[in-house]
Amino acid sequence: MAPDDVLTASAGDLLGAPGHQTEGDPDDAAVVGGSPWRLAGRRLRRDRGALAFGVLFLLLVGACLAAPLWANEVAHTTVSENHLTDTIEQDGETVNVVGFDGVPIGPTWQGEFFLGADQNGRDNMVRLLYGGRNSLLIGVVAALITTLLGVLIGVLAGYFRGWTDAVLSRAMDILWAFPVILLGIALGTSLALGGLQLGPLSISGDSLAIPIFVIAIVYVPYLARPIRGQVLAMREKEFVEAARAQGMGSWRIMLGEILPNVSSTLLVFFPLLVANAILLEAALSFLGAGVRPPNPSWGTMISEGVDRIVTAPYLAIVPGTMLVLTVLALNVFGDGIRDALDPRAKVRAKQP
Amino acid sequence: MSRFVARRLISMLFVMFAVSVITFLIFNVIPNSDPAVRMAGKQPTEVQIEAIRQEWGFDENIFVQYGTTMEKLFTGDMVSYFTQLDVVNEIWKGLPRTLSLAIGAAVIWMLFGVGLGLFTAMRAGKVSDRLLTVLALVGISMPVFWIGALMNHYLGFELSQALGFELFPNGGYVEFAESPLEWLHHLILPWTALSILFIGLYSRVLRGNILDTINEDYVRTARAKGLSERQVLLKHVLRNSMIPIVTLWGLDFAVVIGGGAILTETVFNLQGVGQYAADAIGQLDQPPILAVTMFGAFFVVFFNTIVDVVYAALDPRIRLESGDTA
């Protein structure tokens, strides 16, 4: 019994699925019989828009990873270095980095202060790249933890049913009842002062681990619920029955038979989870319950920029644009994966 | 039906109780520091902390503490240690503002979301569909506080400076009773900013639903019996595609009132319940955050129950599915 017959079945009747762009595409007929993954891969490769945005995301990640390079080689400063009383040469003139009226220099479009300076005379471009590292790190790690917990809870609840399901599902219902942003704020502010003590693990209040933990927890029900539903339906299928008849234990069935079959759902959800985690980080940081300044993130940068929007609007525009591009790239790429795997599936994750 | 309602109500009370326990735990037990110190806010004195410890019974056992917290929440004797103002009172004061924002925005996002979804579905695959679908995605990807701040600055401030009069005001709120016209004037930008995300979401969901429904048998039947394309679309396709949208609408509306409006309120300085909580975060002023979190979650649970019951009244299948035969 093929463990992925569920996917094969759905991929099979997807060819020429209603409303899908590739409807009646002669190429599709040629690939019938390929493995579902290869089929999906081929469909994704043909989706130019999704690929373009996937590449854009990789470029953004690459740029943020190269932050130290830009700081050392081009901008000749660090992420936290103040240049309040410094001057730079621009078009042959000497200009203050921060004017006497407290207004920082705008974009110079040259190595130093490429995107201008902030109110403390820090290089905006350098902070943008380092902030992006933090935002992306939080987004990806939080999404990974959410996926881990969501799968664990969803598979256990769906497979064992009964009491396990009752307890886990109720817990998910309760977590789900909180508006995402409020739960994030509540956890974020209460952990900000003293940090968190998890057994031997001690996390201080200004650590990035706090927003990561908070965001990861908040999104768990949005993944655990659909996974549970899938597993509930799947455990009645013949391939699970066959595995049980062969004498496989519950854990082996869950790991070897069930898990591979929810992997396509995870693949669809993951980019959307990262996108929403990045958005929630920004929202929490904007409200002061996320990343703690002076540590930069796109959220804290937007927050500081909005305070000075009248004199230096680029301080809010620049990090916001990077954030929108990143989230947009993830959303379009996620859509592409979904259409490639199952054009009819509808996925909806919550934005704060 | 009455059995269904009774069961939903019991389940609602259970979830509310659990929500209150979780909120209590989040604020008083999980963090690794003295709750009295956290409660006291940014720069507390020793005397203040000791007084708070006594008042909230932080030296008592945890069940007594939970009881004290809930009692304070409902007897309205929870005070912000930063402003010395009664928390529940402040929440009531902000509520009309939050409701004004949420109700107006909900109407706008439903109208435009459905309009856009219908339009793009009818033109599926054409250039206008692709363009608008991308635009919807951009809308979903924009943080509301960012686009709101830009709108407030460029449309509310710069444009007013350039024109010499306020086409849009630069934030703030005017009571409806004071001047309905000014109320509307001050809410146009916040409504728009808050709606953008949901218009994007709803149009995408509706477009997908319509394209799924359009191939159903009953739609083919409707066409076969000679109905015009317009009649088929509005009477058969749209009506069935709208069911999930209406469900989403109820849930999202509850979430926006229960806390989702916090960012929009803050950016446009509407002084609603959300902004009350947001201001408290800056001061690490715990009682307002605790109260808003708890009431927000209560409201969401309560509203979801109402939506469930209304659905069950409209659609007997839901009652039967959950084992209610009466």
XYZ file of C-alpha atoms in Angstrom:
678
model
C 0.000 0.000 0.000
C 1.513 3.286 -1.067
C 1.618 5.657 1.879
C 0.903 8.617 -0.332
C -2.167 7.285 -2.091
C -4.182 10.135 -0.616
C -2.036 12.601 -2.457
C -2.080 10.560 -5.636
C -5.839 10.481 -5.557
C -6.141 14.215 -5.106
C -3.382 15.008 -7.571
C -5.050 12.722 -10.090
C -8.375 14.473 -10.196
C -6.722 17.844 -10.040
C -5.624 17.653 -13.613
C -8.039 19.919 -15.330
C -9.505 21.003 -12.019
C -12.156 23.705 -12.333
C -10.987 27.266 -12.313
C -7.340 26.379 -12.339
C -5.095 28.137 -14.787
C -3.568 24.988 -16.189
C -6.980 23.637 -17.119
C -6.751 21.774 -20.391
C -3.006 22.306 -20.518
C -1.719 19.593 -22.885
C 1.468 19.276 -20.814
C -0.520 17.969 -17.899
C -1.700 14.949 -19.801
C 1.884 13.970 -20.418
C 2.812 13.854 -16.737
C -0.027 11.641 -15.509
C 1.568 8.738 -13.747
C 4.493 10.671 -12.295
C 4.843 10.765 -8.528
C 2.633 13.430 -6.943
C 5.677 15.307 -5.695
C 7.219 15.405 -9.133
C 3.890 16.496 -10.558
C 3.682 19.320 -8.052
C 7.274 20.289 -8.688
C 6.605 20.498 -12.397
C 3.507 22.600 -11.827
C 5.457 24.922 -9.530
C 8.278 25.304 -12.046
C 5.733 26.400 -14.621
C 4.320 29.059 -12.239
C 6.567 31.989 -13.186
C 4.984 34.444 -10.734
C 5.461 32.171 -7.749
C 9.032 31.409 -8.736
C 9.871 35.082 -9.208
C 8.605 35.899 -5.727
C 10.399 32.872 -4.291
C 13.630 34.252 -5.742
C 12.796 37.712 -4.391
C 12.442 36.215 -0.914
C 15.810 34.487 -1.204
C 17.386 37.767 -2.347
C 15.934 39.589 0.670
C 17.216 36.880 3.001
C 20.626 37.004 1.313
C 20.792 40.786 1.690
C 19.972 40.587 5.393
C 22.539 37.834 5.931
C 25.133 40.090 4.295
C 24.438 42.835 6.849
C 27.922 42.718 8.495
C 29.502 42.913 5.060
C 27.597 46.086 4.204
C 28.287 47.567 7.633
C 32.046 46.917 7.526
C 32.890 47.346 3.870
C 30.427 49.937 2.595
C 28.961 51.935 5.469
C 31.985 51.691 7.799
C 29.879 51.677 10.950
C 28.052 49.247 13.207
C 24.401 48.667 13.917
C 24.423 50.563 17.210
C 27.066 53.235 16.563
C 25.739 56.792 17.047
C 26.965 59.558 14.761
C 25.120 62.382 16.503
C 27.936 64.918 16.182
C 29.545 63.588 13.000
C 29.570 65.178 9.573
C 29.855 63.590 6.148
C 30.822 64.796 2.700
C 27.915 64.989 0.287
C 28.194 66.556 -3.189
C 31.380 68.308 -2.059
C 29.690 69.866 0.970
C 30.043 69.005 4.625
C 26.705 68.028 6.153
C 25.740 67.159 9.722
C 24.440 63.623 10.148
C 21.874 64.951 12.598
C 20.988 68.609 12.112
C 20.843 71.149 14.948
C 17.054 70.885 14.861
C 17.384 67.149 15.523
C 16.376 66.181 11.985
C 18.607 63.365 10.700
C 20.077 63.272 7.226
C 17.913 61.719 4.493
C 19.016 59.083 1.989
C 22.430 59.990 0.528
C 22.450 57.149 -2.034
C 26.145 56.677 -1.329
C 28.021 54.137 0.811
C 27.602 55.889 4.127
C 24.014 56.594 5.191
C 22.703 55.120 1.946
C 19.159 55.328 3.325
C 19.822 58.224 5.677
C 20.271 58.242 9.427
C 17.854 57.889 12.317
C 17.355 60.271 15.234
C 20.482 58.943 16.968
C 22.607 59.270 13.858
C 22.666 55.528 13.265
C 22.969 54.294 9.679
C 19.462 53.441 8.513
C 20.571 50.951 5.849
C 22.726 49.035 8.318
C 19.873 48.900 10.808
C 17.480 47.828 8.074
C 19.645 44.819 7.218
C 20.348 43.857 10.830
C 16.691 44.434 11.699
C 15.736 42.181 8.821
C 17.931 39.449 10.275
C 16.019 39.659 13.534
C 12.612 39.811 11.857
C 13.389 36.888 9.575
C 14.976 34.885 12.373
C 11.927 35.389 14.568
C 9.578 34.577 11.690
C 11.316 31.377 10.618
C 12.122 29.981 14.063
C 8.643 30.791 15.404
C 7.079 29.123 12.351
C 9.265 26.041 12.893
C 8.220 25.753 16.539
C 4.565 26.302 15.610
C 4.842 23.558 12.993
C 6.450 21.161 15.461
C 3.848 21.751 18.167
C 0.957 21.944 15.715
C 1.852 18.631 14.099
C 2.457 16.939 17.439
C -0.879 18.069 18.847
C -2.825 17.604 15.620
C -1.523 14.081 14.950
C -1.901 12.884 18.552
C -5.434 14.284 18.832
C -6.517 12.968 15.453
C -4.936 9.552 15.833
C -5.768 8.615 19.402
C -9.155 10.378 19.545
C -11.013 9.831 22.822
C -9.606 11.532 25.877
C -6.370 12.661 24.227
C -8.382 14.377 21.529
C -10.852 15.887 23.983
C -8.130 17.430 26.123
C -5.933 18.647 23.250
C -8.824 19.977 21.174
C -10.295 21.830 24.118
C -6.903 23.379 24.799
C -6.722 24.485 21.164
C -10.262 25.919 21.364
C -9.275 27.962 24.384
C -6.092 29.290 22.811
C -8.060 30.012 19.642
C -10.569 32.098 21.599
C -7.951 34.757 22.281
C -7.533 37.383 19.576
C -4.011 36.702 18.235
C -2.723 40.172 18.988
C -4.064 40.261 22.559
C -2.551 36.910 23.472
C 0.731 38.113 21.991
C 0.579 41.331 24.009
C -0.366 39.553 27.228
C 2.489 37.049 26.926
C 4.924 39.626 25.585
C 4.409 42.182 28.348
C 4.247 39.702 31.195
C 7.504 38.078 30.077
C 9.262 41.369 29.335
C 10.192 42.167 32.915
C 11.415 38.987 34.487
C 11.967 36.759 31.500
C 11.035 33.122 31.468
C 12.204 30.166 33.533
C 11.636 26.864 31.756
C 13.173 24.250 34.008
C 16.934 24.752 33.791
C 16.491 27.148 30.852
C 16.464 30.799 31.819
C 15.559 33.418 29.226
C 16.024 37.094 29.974
C 13.249 39.583 29.230
C 14.986 41.360 26.364
C 16.022 38.188 24.557
C 14.740 37.491 21.035
C 13.611 34.125 22.375
C 10.662 35.833 24.087
C 8.957 37.123 20.902
C 9.827 33.840 19.168
C 8.192 31.829 21.935
C 5.151 34.121 22.107
C 4.514 34.100 18.352
C 5.070 30.346 18.098
C 2.482 29.613 20.802
C -0.128 31.997 19.405
C -0.323 30.315 15.987
C -0.354 26.678 17.145
C -4.162 26.231 16.973
C -4.267 27.536 13.412
C -2.114 24.597 12.349
C -3.134 21.933 14.879
C -6.838 22.146 13.991
C -6.583 21.427 10.247
C -3.934 18.731 10.864
C -6.196 17.005 13.374
C -9.041 17.044 10.865
C -6.845 15.484 8.192
C -5.529 12.794 10.511
C -9.049 11.957 11.701
C -10.073 11.274 8.111
C -6.815 9.523 7.288
C -6.834 7.001 10.104
C -9.873 5.320 8.533
C -8.116 4.847 5.196
C -7.013 1.453 3.985
C -3.291 2.123 4.177
C -3.493 2.824 7.892
C -5.685 -0.209 8.405
C -3.170 -2.294 6.478
C -0.316 -0.987 8.592
C -2.250 -1.866 11.722
C -3.026 -5.316 10.366
C 0.694 -5.855 9.791
C 1.165 -5.303 13.492
C 2.721 -1.849 13.348
C 2.585 0.078 16.607
C 0.797 3.397 16.947
C 4.024 5.407 16.960
C 5.350 3.737 13.840
C 2.055 4.305 12.046
C 2.031 7.945 13.064
C 5.634 8.564 12.021
C 5.793 6.326 8.978
C 2.281 6.441 7.537
C 0.438 9.514 8.820
C 3.240 12.071 8.942
C 4.298 11.765 5.273
C 0.684 12.394 4.328
C 0.342 15.660 6.199
C 3.635 16.925 4.802
C 1.973 18.560 1.801
C -0.269 20.538 4.145
C 2.801 21.629 6.090
C 4.527 22.701 2.905
C 1.557 24.908 2.055
C 1.240 26.313 5.553
C 4.888 27.007 6.271
C 5.479 30.086 4.081
C 2.177 31.543 5.297
C 3.157 30.877 8.906
C 6.484 32.648 8.392
C 4.687 35.582 6.746
C 2.202 35.895 9.586
C 4.892 35.469 12.229
C 6.850 38.341 10.676
C 3.708 40.486 10.629
C 2.917 39.649 14.252
C 6.504 40.430 15.299
C 6.130 43.833 13.663
C 2.758 44.465 15.320
C 4.001 43.438 18.773
C 7.206 45.439 18.416
C 5.169 48.410 17.217
C 3.163 48.251 20.439
C 6.259 47.681 22.565
C 5.566 44.056 23.412
C 7.957 42.404 20.973
C 11.619 43.033 20.220
C 13.156 45.423 22.752
C 15.024 48.483 21.458
C 17.856 49.209 20.824
C 17.844 45.773 19.208
C 16.544 46.521 15.696
C 13.760 44.674 13.888
C 11.507 45.894 11.117
C 8.760 46.273 13.702
C 10.780 48.430 16.103
C 12.096 50.468 13.166
C 8.573 51.174 11.895
C 7.553 52.043 15.438
C 10.401 54.555 15.824
C 9.816 55.826 12.296
C 6.107 56.507 12.871
C 7.028 58.705 15.831
C 9.120 60.869 13.486
C 7.012 60.602 10.377
C 6.624 64.376 10.019
C 10.334 65.233 9.870
C 11.792 61.996 8.499
C 9.080 59.899 6.786
C 11.636 57.572 5.151
C 12.370 56.102 8.610
C 8.886 54.519 8.543
C 8.613 53.964 4.790
C 11.854 52.001 4.328
C 11.419 49.186 6.907
C 7.701 48.952 6.075
C 8.455 48.471 2.396
C 10.958 45.708 3.170
C 8.397 44.049 5.414
C 5.641 44.231 2.792
C 7.957 42.870 0.084
C 9.011 39.959 2.289
C 5.486 39.063 3.351
C 4.174 39.495 -0.189
C 6.920 37.238 -1.548
C 6.075 34.568 1.015
C 2.338 34.856 0.317
C 2.709 34.571 -3.451
C 5.205 31.728 -3.154
C 2.926 29.975 -0.641
C 0.041 30.354 -3.089
C 2.194 28.836 -5.786
C 3.022 25.806 -3.623
C -0.647 25.387 -2.758
C -1.744 25.577 -6.385
C 0.985 23.137 -7.357
C 0.065 20.590 -4.692
C -3.687 21.026 -4.756
C -5.284 23.833 -6.735
C -8.517 23.518 -4.821
C -7.227 23.661 -1.280
C -7.995 26.798 0.605
C -5.700 27.895 3.317
C -6.301 30.830 5.532
C -3.982 31.819 8.321
C -4.761 34.772 10.531
C -3.035 38.070 10.399
C -3.032 40.129 13.580
C -33.067 23.468 19.438
C -33.265 24.384 23.111
C -30.999 21.484 23.950
C -28.520 22.701 21.377
C -28.601 26.199 22.830
C -28.178 24.871 26.360
C -25.205 22.773 25.363
C -23.574 25.670 23.526
C -24.080 27.906 26.543
C -22.480 25.411 28.918
C -19.566 24.978 26.556
C -19.268 28.780 26.325
C -19.079 29.129 30.094
C -16.448 26.420 30.247
C -14.292 28.114 27.617
C -14.707 31.481 29.340
C -13.604 29.961 32.631
C -10.591 28.363 30.971
C -9.755 31.631 29.226
C -9.809 33.447 32.554
C -7.530 30.831 34.129
C -5.060 31.058 31.242
C -5.022 34.853 31.376
C -4.470 34.713 35.125
C -1.600 32.279 34.638
C -0.024 34.401 31.896
C 0.095 37.429 34.141
C 0.704 35.986 37.570
C 2.445 32.641 37.347
C 4.360 32.002 34.099
C 6.721 35.019 34.233
C 9.850 34.683 36.276
C 9.444 37.712 38.526
C 7.449 39.092 41.438
C 3.863 39.738 40.275
C 3.524 42.659 42.673
C 6.532 44.355 41.087
C 5.121 43.816 37.607
C 1.701 45.011 38.666
C 3.192 48.210 40.060
C 4.522 49.327 36.679
C 7.708 51.094 35.714
C 9.010 52.955 38.776
C 7.359 51.557 41.877
C 8.307 52.334 45.460
C 8.781 49.612 48.090
C 5.692 50.779 49.967
C 3.597 50.603 46.811
C 4.758 47.068 46.021
C 3.984 45.903 49.552
C 0.522 47.500 49.351
C -0.170 45.765 46.040
C 1.037 42.465 47.441
C -1.486 42.823 50.265
C -4.314 44.052 48.062
C -4.008 41.285 45.473
C -3.064 38.655 48.031
C 0.106 37.600 46.223
C 1.304 35.961 49.437
C -1.793 33.753 49.572
C -2.150 30.456 47.698
C -2.819 30.467 43.988
C -6.534 29.677 44.136
C -7.190 32.591 46.443
C -5.154 34.779 44.087
C -7.245 33.708 41.120
C -10.417 34.450 43.099
C -9.154 37.895 44.054
C -8.258 38.728 40.461
C -11.666 37.694 39.121
C -13.448 39.506 41.919
C -11.562 42.709 41.158
C -12.335 42.362 37.473
C -16.084 42.088 37.981
C -16.630 44.354 40.966
C -14.901 47.113 39.011
C -12.328 47.672 41.695
C -9.286 47.133 39.543
C -7.139 50.239 39.401
C -4.275 51.162 37.113
C -1.268 51.869 39.325
C 0.046 54.257 36.738
C -2.970 56.545 36.262
C -4.854 55.590 39.455
C -8.001 55.346 37.294
C -10.573 52.568 37.444
C -9.823 50.108 34.662
C -13.336 48.857 33.889
C -14.593 52.432 33.777
C -11.931 53.376 31.242
C -12.836 50.380 29.109
C -16.500 51.445 29.047
C -15.434 54.921 28.010
C -13.454 53.593 25.051
C -16.060 51.082 23.932
C -18.237 53.384 21.731
C -15.131 54.429 19.841
C -14.014 50.856 19.260
C -17.541 49.888 18.188
C -17.754 52.842 15.775
C -14.483 51.785 14.191
C -15.315 48.069 14.008
C -18.891 48.323 12.737
C -18.108 50.859 10.008
C -15.043 48.956 8.872
C -16.945 45.640 8.852
C -19.603 47.088 6.531
C -16.954 48.538 4.210
C -14.812 45.418 4.011
C -17.829 43.185 3.401
C -19.172 45.379 0.561
C -15.839 45.884 -1.151
C -14.591 42.367 -0.459
C -17.683 40.802 -2.034
C -17.666 43.275 -4.921
C -14.018 42.624 -5.686
C -14.389 38.861 -5.284
C -17.366 38.777 -7.658
C -15.653 40.996 -10.207
C -12.406 39.001 -10.266
C -14.237 35.663 -10.397
C -16.266 36.817 -13.413
C -13.050 37.822 -15.139
C -10.971 34.878 -13.968
C -7.750 34.590 -15.945
C -8.099 37.972 -17.674
C -5.637 40.796 -17.134
C -7.950 42.736 -14.809
C -8.367 39.633 -12.632
C -4.628 39.040 -12.392
C -3.986 42.670 -11.552
C -6.641 42.869 -8.858
C -5.619 39.501 -7.415
C -2.075 40.785 -6.994
C -3.458 43.974 -5.466
C -5.476 41.893 -2.989
C -2.290 40.025 -2.049
C -0.470 43.296 -1.473
C -3.344 44.377 0.780
C -3.018 41.191 2.822
C 0.726 41.691 3.156
C 0.576 45.247 4.529
C 0.668 45.790 8.284
C -2.339 47.938 9.194
C -0.329 50.213 11.503
C 2.145 50.973 8.735
C -0.336 51.793 5.978
C -2.489 53.574 8.573
C 0.408 55.758 9.707
C 1.277 56.630 6.112
C -2.361 57.464 5.307
C -2.641 59.565 8.421
C 0.531 61.461 7.569
C 0.136 61.966 3.819
C -3.661 62.251 3.520
C -4.430 63.639 6.948
C -1.459 65.955 7.404
C 0.472 66.740 4.197
C -2.640 66.951 2.027
C -4.355 69.287 4.474
C -1.261 71.472 4.468
C -1.202 71.548 0.682
C -4.925 72.171 0.240
C -5.310 74.602 3.105
C -8.301 72.679 4.485
C -8.793 69.255 6.020
C -10.063 66.870 3.364
C -9.160 64.165 5.888
C -8.383 64.956 9.523
C -5.012 64.024 11.021
C -6.277 61.452 13.523
C -8.515 61.966 16.527
C -12.165 61.151 17.213
C -15.393 63.143 17.541
C -18.413 61.738 19.387
C -21.374 60.883 17.203
C -23.679 62.787 19.568
C -21.508 65.859 19.223
C -21.480 65.986 15.433
C -22.428 63.024 13.231
C -20.720 64.598 10.239
C -17.414 65.115 12.048
C -17.715 61.590 13.465
C -17.896 60.265 9.917
C -15.155 62.625 8.741
C -12.763 61.371 11.427
C -13.502 57.700 10.819
C -13.082 57.509 7.031
C -9.314 56.956 7.090
C -9.330 54.478 10.023
C -12.163 52.506 8.409
C -10.272 52.341 5.134
C -6.986 51.328 6.758
C -8.617 48.587 8.829
C -10.640 47.318 5.849
C -7.759 46.850 3.408
C -6.583 43.556 4.884
C -10.085 42.071 5.047
C -11.059 43.256 1.554
C -8.013 41.401 0.266
C -8.850 38.269 2.253
C -12.560 38.148 1.466
C -12.176 38.821 -2.224
C -9.681 35.967 -2.482
C -11.842 33.536 -0.543
C -14.991 34.506 -2.458
C -13.252 34.305 -5.825
C -12.091 30.790 -4.992
C -15.548 29.752 -3.762
C -17.293 31.097 -6.853
C -14.899 29.320 -9.178
C -15.513 26.095 -7.251
C -19.296 26.492 -7.247
C -19.582 27.452 -10.899
C -18.968 23.855 -11.976
C -21.571 22.314 -9.669
C -24.466 20.380 -11.167
C -27.155 22.737 -9.963
C -25.439 25.633 -11.696
C -25.396 23.680 -14.938
C -29.084 22.910 -14.407
C -29.835 26.583 -13.862
C -28.053 27.441 -17.092
C -29.772 24.610 -18.931
C -33.201 25.837 -17.995
C -32.365 29.102 -19.716
C -31.537 31.514 -16.909
C -29.374 34.440 -17.920
C -25.725 34.370 -16.865
C -26.412 37.240 -14.480
C -29.278 35.393 -12.793
C -27.228 32.222 -12.505
C -24.391 34.116 -10.927
C -26.376 36.156 -8.440
C -29.110 33.679 -7.497
C -27.276 30.380 -7.543
C -23.526 30.839 -7.463
C -23.138 33.864 -5.233
C -25.735 32.786 -2.704
C -23.932 29.501 -2.077
C -20.460 30.988 -2.182
C -21.398 33.527 0.452
C -21.947 31.059 3.318
C -18.284 30.779 4.366
C -17.836 34.523 3.861
C -20.649 35.322 6.285
C -19.108 32.952 8.844
C -15.746 34.660 8.466
C -17.440 38.008 8.803
C -18.921 37.117 12.174
C -15.644 35.726 13.497
C -13.496 38.585 12.209
C -15.892 41.204 13.505
C -15.676 39.679 16.987
C -11.890 39.537 16.835
C -11.651 43.168 15.717
C -13.787 44.343 18.628
C -12.110 41.926 21.025
C -8.670 43.388 20.368
C -7.879 43.447 16.653
C -8.617 47.179 16.423
C -5.757 47.990 18.787
C -3.278 48.910 16.032
C -5.691 51.028 13.995
C -6.890 52.882 17.089
C -3.336 53.632 18.145
C -2.215 54.927 14.770
C -5.221 57.217 14.329
C -5.395 58.201 18.008
C -9.036 57.140 18.400
C -8.700 56.546 22.164
C -10.727 53.334 22.079
C -10.360 50.222 24.226
C -7.468 48.969 22.125
C -5.481 52.162 22.438
C -6.124 52.098 26.170
C -4.357 48.738 26.308
C -1.634 49.881 23.901
C -0.837 52.910 26.040
C -0.618 50.642 29.060
C 2.014 48.476 27.348
C 4.388 51.421 27.108
C 4.109 51.961 30.856
C 4.170 48.213 31.585
C 0.914 48.994 33.388
C -0.472 45.511 33.942
C -4.092 45.869 35.180
C -5.427 47.460 31.947
C -3.698 44.832 29.801
C -5.059 42.041 31.952
C -8.600 43.413 31.884
C -8.636 44.122 28.133
C -7.214 40.670 27.364
C -9.812 38.956 29.501
C -12.799 40.982 28.305
C -11.603 40.761 24.701
C -11.399 36.973 24.819
C -14.758 36.784 26.644
C -16.351 38.839 23.903
C -14.944 36.638 21.153
C -16.205 33.479 22.879
C -19.609 35.036 23.503
C -19.996 36.315 19.960
C -18.931 32.988 18.451
C -21.598 31.258 20.511
C -24.224 33.632 19.156
C -23.045 33.017 15.597
C -23.245 29.252 16.214
C -26.761 29.457 17.586
C -27.976 31.663 14.732
C -26.476 29.206 12.273
C -28.149 26.276 13.963
C -31.472 28.101 13.809
C -31.005 28.697 10.079
C -29.535 25.321 9.174
C -30.941 22.219 10.921
C -28.028 20.095 9.666
C -25.722 21.741 12.204
C -27.989 20.826 15.115
C -28.273 17.254 13.910
C -24.578 16.849 13.265
C -23.778 17.590 16.866
C -26.121 14.855 17.991
C -29.126 16.949 18.928
C -32.240 15.154 17.782
C -34.807 17.186 19.652
